[in-house]
Amino acid sequence: MDDYPLLNLFWTMLWFFLWVMWFFLLFKVITDIFRDHSLHGWGKAGWLILVLLIPFIGVFIYVIARGRSMHERDAKQIKENEAAFRSYVQQAAGSGSGGGGSADELSKLSALKDKGDISQEEFERAKARILA
């Protein structure tokens, strides 16, 4: 431990953190290039070539030129994901609880009694539980 001072350890950690953040930004930009529907084939190819061949300058140019629209696409994606999640939860909750409340449960119970799956006493107990 004496041959690697504490300050050098902090510098190494700082450079490693910046390296990880750089790759995060690079992947974010590349993902945004492919997610953007206003760019078409050659535009996407041009940005991708610029970002991959001259990474530092290309990413910084992309963030300066298209940073605002990048944020707008992120916000739009988040809203779409939230709407899809809410729709899924409402659909799952609606189908899980029967959707019709006690009247629907009573009709299902009556159908079970008519088919002979449950006896009259079981029907009365279940009906009392539902109406309580």
PDB file of C-alpha atoms in Angstrom:
ATOM      1  CA  MET A   1       0.000   0.000   0.000  1.00  0.00           C
ATOM      2  CA  ASP A   2       2.981   2.312   0.498  1.00  0.00           C
ATOM      3  CA  ASP A   3       3.924   2.259  -3.171  1.00  0.00           C
ATOM      4  CA  TYR A   4       0.510   3.660  -4.265  1.00  0.00           C
ATOM      5  CA  PRO A   5      -0.343   6.837  -2.296  1.00  0.00           C
ATOM      6  CA  LEU A   6      -3.886   7.739  -1.310  1.00  0.00           C
ATOM      7  CA  LEU A   7      -3.989  10.752  -3.640  1.00  0.00           C
ATOM      8  CA  ASN A   8      -3.167   8.525  -6.604  1.00  0.00           C
ATOM      9  CA  LEU A   9      -6.022   6.242  -5.579  1.00  0.00           C
ATOM     10  CA  PHE A  10      -8.417   9.206  -5.603  1.00  0.00           C
ATOM     11  CA  TRP A  11      -7.140  10.301  -9.032  1.00  0.00           C
ATOM     12  CA  THR A  12      -7.590   6.763 -10.354  1.00  0.00           C
ATOM     13  CA  MET A  13     -11.146   6.643  -9.008  1.00  0.00           C
ATOM     14  CA  LEU A  14     -11.903  10.045 -10.541  1.00  0.00           C
ATOM     15  CA  TRP A  15     -10.597   9.014 -13.959  1.00  0.00           C
ATOM     16  CA  PHE A  16     -12.497   5.705 -13.777  1.00  0.00           C
ATOM     17  CA  PHE A  17     -15.703   7.574 -12.881  1.00  0.00           C
ATOM     18  CA  LEU A  18     -15.224  10.003 -15.776  1.00  0.00           C
ATOM     19  CA  TRP A  19     -14.525   7.085 -18.125  1.00  0.00           C
ATOM     20  CA  VAL A  20     -17.773   5.367 -17.084  1.00  0.00           C
ATOM     21  CA  MET A  21     -19.714   8.634 -17.448  1.00  0.00           C
ATOM     22  CA  TRP A  22     -18.207   9.110 -20.912  1.00  0.00           C
ATOM     23  CA  PHE A  23     -19.440   5.704 -22.046  1.00  0.00           C
ATOM     24  CA  PHE A  24     -22.852   6.438 -20.537  1.00  0.00           C
ATOM     25  CA  LEU A  25     -23.052   9.674 -22.548  1.00  0.00           C
ATOM     26  CA  LEU A  26     -21.801   7.958 -25.702  1.00  0.00           C
ATOM     27  CA  PHE A  27     -24.412   5.182 -25.466  1.00  0.00           C
ATOM     28  CA  LYS A  28     -27.125   7.746 -24.655  1.00  0.00           C
ATOM     29  CA  VAL A  29     -26.285   9.700 -27.807  1.00  0.00           C
ATOM     30  CA  ILE A  30     -26.151   6.580 -29.995  1.00  0.00           C
ATOM     31  CA  THR A  31     -29.502   5.418 -28.578  1.00  0.00           C
ATOM     32  CA  ASP A  32     -30.994   8.836 -29.258  1.00  0.00           C
ATOM     33  CA  ILE A  33     -29.744   8.779 -32.847  1.00  0.00           C
ATOM     34  CA  PHE A  34     -31.619   5.545 -33.517  1.00  0.00           C
ATOM     35  CA  ARG A  35     -34.719   6.606 -31.536  1.00  0.00           C
ATOM     36  CA  ASP A  36     -35.194   9.888 -33.412  1.00  0.00           C
ATOM     37  CA  HIS A  37     -37.927   9.498 -36.034  1.00  0.00           C
ATOM     38  CA  SER A  38     -37.281  12.906 -37.603  1.00  0.00           C
ATOM     39  CA  LEU A  39     -33.849  11.744 -38.795  1.00  0.00           C
ATOM     40  CA  HIS A  40     -33.820   9.405 -41.737  1.00  0.00           C
ATOM     41  CA  GLY A  41     -31.211   6.972 -43.048  1.00  0.00           C
ATOM     42  CA  TRP A  42     -28.401   9.249 -44.173  1.00  0.00           C
ATOM     43  CA  GLY A  43     -28.867  11.654 -41.283  1.00  0.00           C
ATOM     44  CA  LYS A  44     -28.602   8.827 -38.773  1.00  0.00           C
ATOM     45  CA  ALA A  45     -25.627   7.376 -40.615  1.00  0.00           C
ATOM     46  CA  GLY A  46     -23.878  10.753 -40.683  1.00  0.00           C
ATOM     47  CA  TRP A  47     -24.350  11.388 -36.975  1.00  0.00           C
ATOM     48  CA  LEU A  48     -23.306   7.838 -36.148  1.00  0.00           C
ATOM     49  CA  ILE A  49     -20.143   8.091 -38.246  1.00  0.00           C
ATOM     50  CA  LEU A  50     -19.292  11.451 -36.646  1.00  0.00           C
ATOM     51  CA  VAL A  51     -19.876  10.101 -33.130  1.00  0.00           C
ATOM     52  CA  LEU A  52     -17.917   6.892 -33.716  1.00  0.00           C
ATOM     53  CA  LEU A  53     -14.970   8.286 -35.717  1.00  0.00           C
ATOM     54  CA  ILE A  54     -14.414  11.460 -33.705  1.00  0.00           C
ATOM     55  CA  PRO A  55     -16.081  10.502 -30.399  1.00  0.00           C
ATOM     56  CA  PHE A  56     -15.357  13.483 -28.153  1.00  0.00           C
ATOM     57  CA  ILE A  57     -16.037  16.181 -30.729  1.00  0.00           C
ATOM     58  CA  GLY A  58     -18.922  14.262 -32.305  1.00  0.00           C
ATOM     59  CA  VAL A  59     -20.750  13.727 -29.006  1.00  0.00           C
ATOM     60  CA  PHE A  60     -20.274  17.320 -27.939  1.00  0.00           C
ATOM     61  CA  ILE A  61     -21.502  18.616 -31.317  1.00  0.00           C
ATOM     62  CA  TYR A  62     -24.528  16.296 -31.085  1.00  0.00           C
ATOM     63  CA  VAL A  63     -25.359  17.433 -27.553  1.00  0.00           C
ATOM     64  CA  ILE A  64     -25.043  21.088 -28.540  1.00  0.00           C
ATOM     65  CA  ALA A  65     -26.982  20.748 -31.800  1.00  0.00           C
ATOM     66  CA  ARG A  66     -29.685  18.293 -30.714  1.00  0.00           C
ATOM     67  CA  GLY A  67     -29.641  18.370 -26.906  1.00  0.00           C
ATOM     68  CA  ARG A  68     -33.027  20.058 -26.531  1.00  0.00           C
ATOM     69  CA  SER A  69     -34.791  17.653 -28.873  1.00  0.00           C
ATOM     70  CA  MET A  70     -32.974  14.791 -27.123  1.00  0.00           C
ATOM     71  CA  HIS A  71     -34.591  15.888 -23.873  1.00  0.00           C
ATOM     72  CA  GLU A  72     -37.998  16.206 -25.533  1.00  0.00           C
ATOM     73  CA  ARG A  73     -37.738  12.658 -26.906  1.00  0.00           C
ATOM     74  CA  ASP A  74     -36.801  11.393 -23.442  1.00  0.00           C
ATOM     75  CA  ALA A  75     -39.797  13.160 -21.883  1.00  0.00           C
ATOM     76  CA  LYS A  76     -42.119  11.805 -24.585  1.00  0.00           C
ATOM     77  CA  GLN A  77     -40.808   8.259 -24.050  1.00  0.00           C
ATOM     78  CA  ILE A  78     -41.338   8.558 -20.291  1.00  0.00           C
ATOM     79  CA  LYS A  79     -44.935   9.752 -20.783  1.00  0.00           C
ATOM     80  CA  GLU A  80     -45.658   6.902 -23.202  1.00  0.00           C
ATOM     81  CA  ASN A  81     -44.212   4.359 -20.766  1.00  0.00           C
ATOM     82  CA  GLU A  82     -46.275   5.767 -17.886  1.00  0.00           C
ATOM     83  CA  ALA A  83     -49.453   5.710 -19.975  1.00  0.00           C
ATOM     84  CA  ALA A  84     -48.801   2.114 -21.033  1.00  0.00           C
ATOM     85  CA  PHE A  85     -48.140   1.113 -17.427  1.00  0.00           C
ATOM     86  CA  ARG A  86     -51.317   2.800 -16.173  1.00  0.00           C
ATOM     87  CA  SER A  87     -53.333   1.174 -18.931  1.00  0.00           C
ATOM     88  CA  TYR A  88     -51.878  -2.217 -18.042  1.00  0.00           C
ATOM     89  CA  VAL A  89     -52.611  -1.738 -14.329  1.00  0.00           C
ATOM     90  CA  GLN A  90     -56.191  -0.631 -15.013  1.00  0.00           C
ATOM     91  CA  GLN A  91     -56.738  -3.574 -17.340  1.00  0.00           C
ATOM     92  CA  ALA A  92     -55.242  -6.059 -14.878  1.00  0.00           C
ATOM     93  CA  ALA A  93     -57.156  -4.606 -11.924  1.00  0.00           C
ATOM     94  CA  GLY A  94     -60.404  -4.542 -13.889  1.00  0.00           C
ATOM     95  CA  SER A  95     -60.139  -8.158 -14.996  1.00  0.00           C
ATOM     96  CA  GLY A  96     -58.847  -9.375 -11.635  1.00  0.00           C
ATOM     97  CA  SER A  97     -61.702  -8.007  -9.541  1.00  0.00           C
ATOM     98  CA  GLY A  98     -64.450  -9.016 -11.951  1.00  0.00           C
ATOM     99  CA  GLY A  99     -65.152  -5.444 -12.925  1.00  0.00           C
ATOM    100  CA  GLY A 100     -68.902  -5.651 -12.123  1.00  0.00           C
ATOM    101  CA  GLY A 101     -68.783  -5.698  -8.336  1.00  0.00           C
ATOM    102  CA  SER A 102     -71.213  -7.700  -6.201  1.00  0.00           C
ATOM    103  CA  ALA A 103     -73.890  -8.037  -8.919  1.00  0.00           C
ATOM    104  CA  ASP A 104     -71.420  -9.799 -11.182  1.00  0.00           C
ATOM    105  CA  GLU A 105     -70.297 -12.078  -8.356  1.00  0.00           C
ATOM    106  CA  LEU A 106     -73.924 -12.933  -7.542  1.00  0.00           C
ATOM    107  CA  SER A 107     -74.663 -13.836 -11.154  1.00  0.00           C
ATOM    108  CA  LYS A 108     -71.591 -16.091 -11.261  1.00  0.00           C
ATOM    109  CA  LEU A 109     -72.668 -17.673  -7.990  1.00  0.00           C
ATOM    110  CA  SER A 110     -76.176 -18.236  -9.340  1.00  0.00           C
ATOM    111  CA  ALA A 111     -74.773 -19.867 -12.454  1.00  0.00           C
ATOM    112  CA  LEU A 112     -72.695 -22.222 -10.281  1.00  0.00           C
ATOM    113  CA  LYS A 113     -75.810 -23.142  -8.296  1.00  0.00           C
ATOM    114  CA  ASP A 114     -77.855 -23.718 -11.478  1.00  0.00           C
ATOM    115  CA  LYS A 115     -75.183 -26.041 -12.885  1.00  0.00           C
ATOM    116  CA  GLY A 116     -75.149 -27.961  -9.620  1.00  0.00           C
ATOM    117  CA  ASP A 117     -71.547 -27.174  -8.764  1.00  0.00           C
ATOM    118  CA  ILE A 118     -72.565 -25.821  -5.330  1.00  0.00           C
ATOM    119  CA  SER A 119     -75.439 -26.708  -3.027  1.00  0.00           C
ATOM    120  CA  GLN A 120     -78.253 -24.391  -1.874  1.00  0.00           C
ATOM    121  CA  GLU A 121     -76.599 -23.962   1.571  1.00  0.00           C
ATOM    122  CA  GLU A 122     -73.232 -23.040   0.007  1.00  0.00           C
ATOM    123  CA  PHE A 123     -75.039 -20.596  -2.260  1.00  0.00           C
ATOM    124  CA  GLU A 124     -76.763 -18.918   0.719  1.00  0.00           C
ATOM    125  CA  ARG A 125     -73.504 -18.641   2.693  1.00  0.00           C
ATOM    126  CA  ALA A 126     -71.603 -17.153  -0.272  1.00  0.00           C
ATOM    127  CA  LYS A 127     -74.502 -14.789  -1.030  1.00  0.00           C
ATOM    128  CA  ALA A 128     -74.549 -13.565   2.575  1.00  0.00           C
ATOM    129  CA  ARG A 129     -70.781 -13.026   2.471  1.00  0.00           C
ATOM    130  CA  ILE A 130     -71.026 -11.039  -0.776  1.00  0.00           C
ATOM    131  CA  LEU A 131     -73.905  -8.861   0.436  1.00  0.00           C
ATOM    132  CA  ALA A 132     -72.329  -8.229   3.850  1.00  0.00           C
TER     133      ALA A 132
END
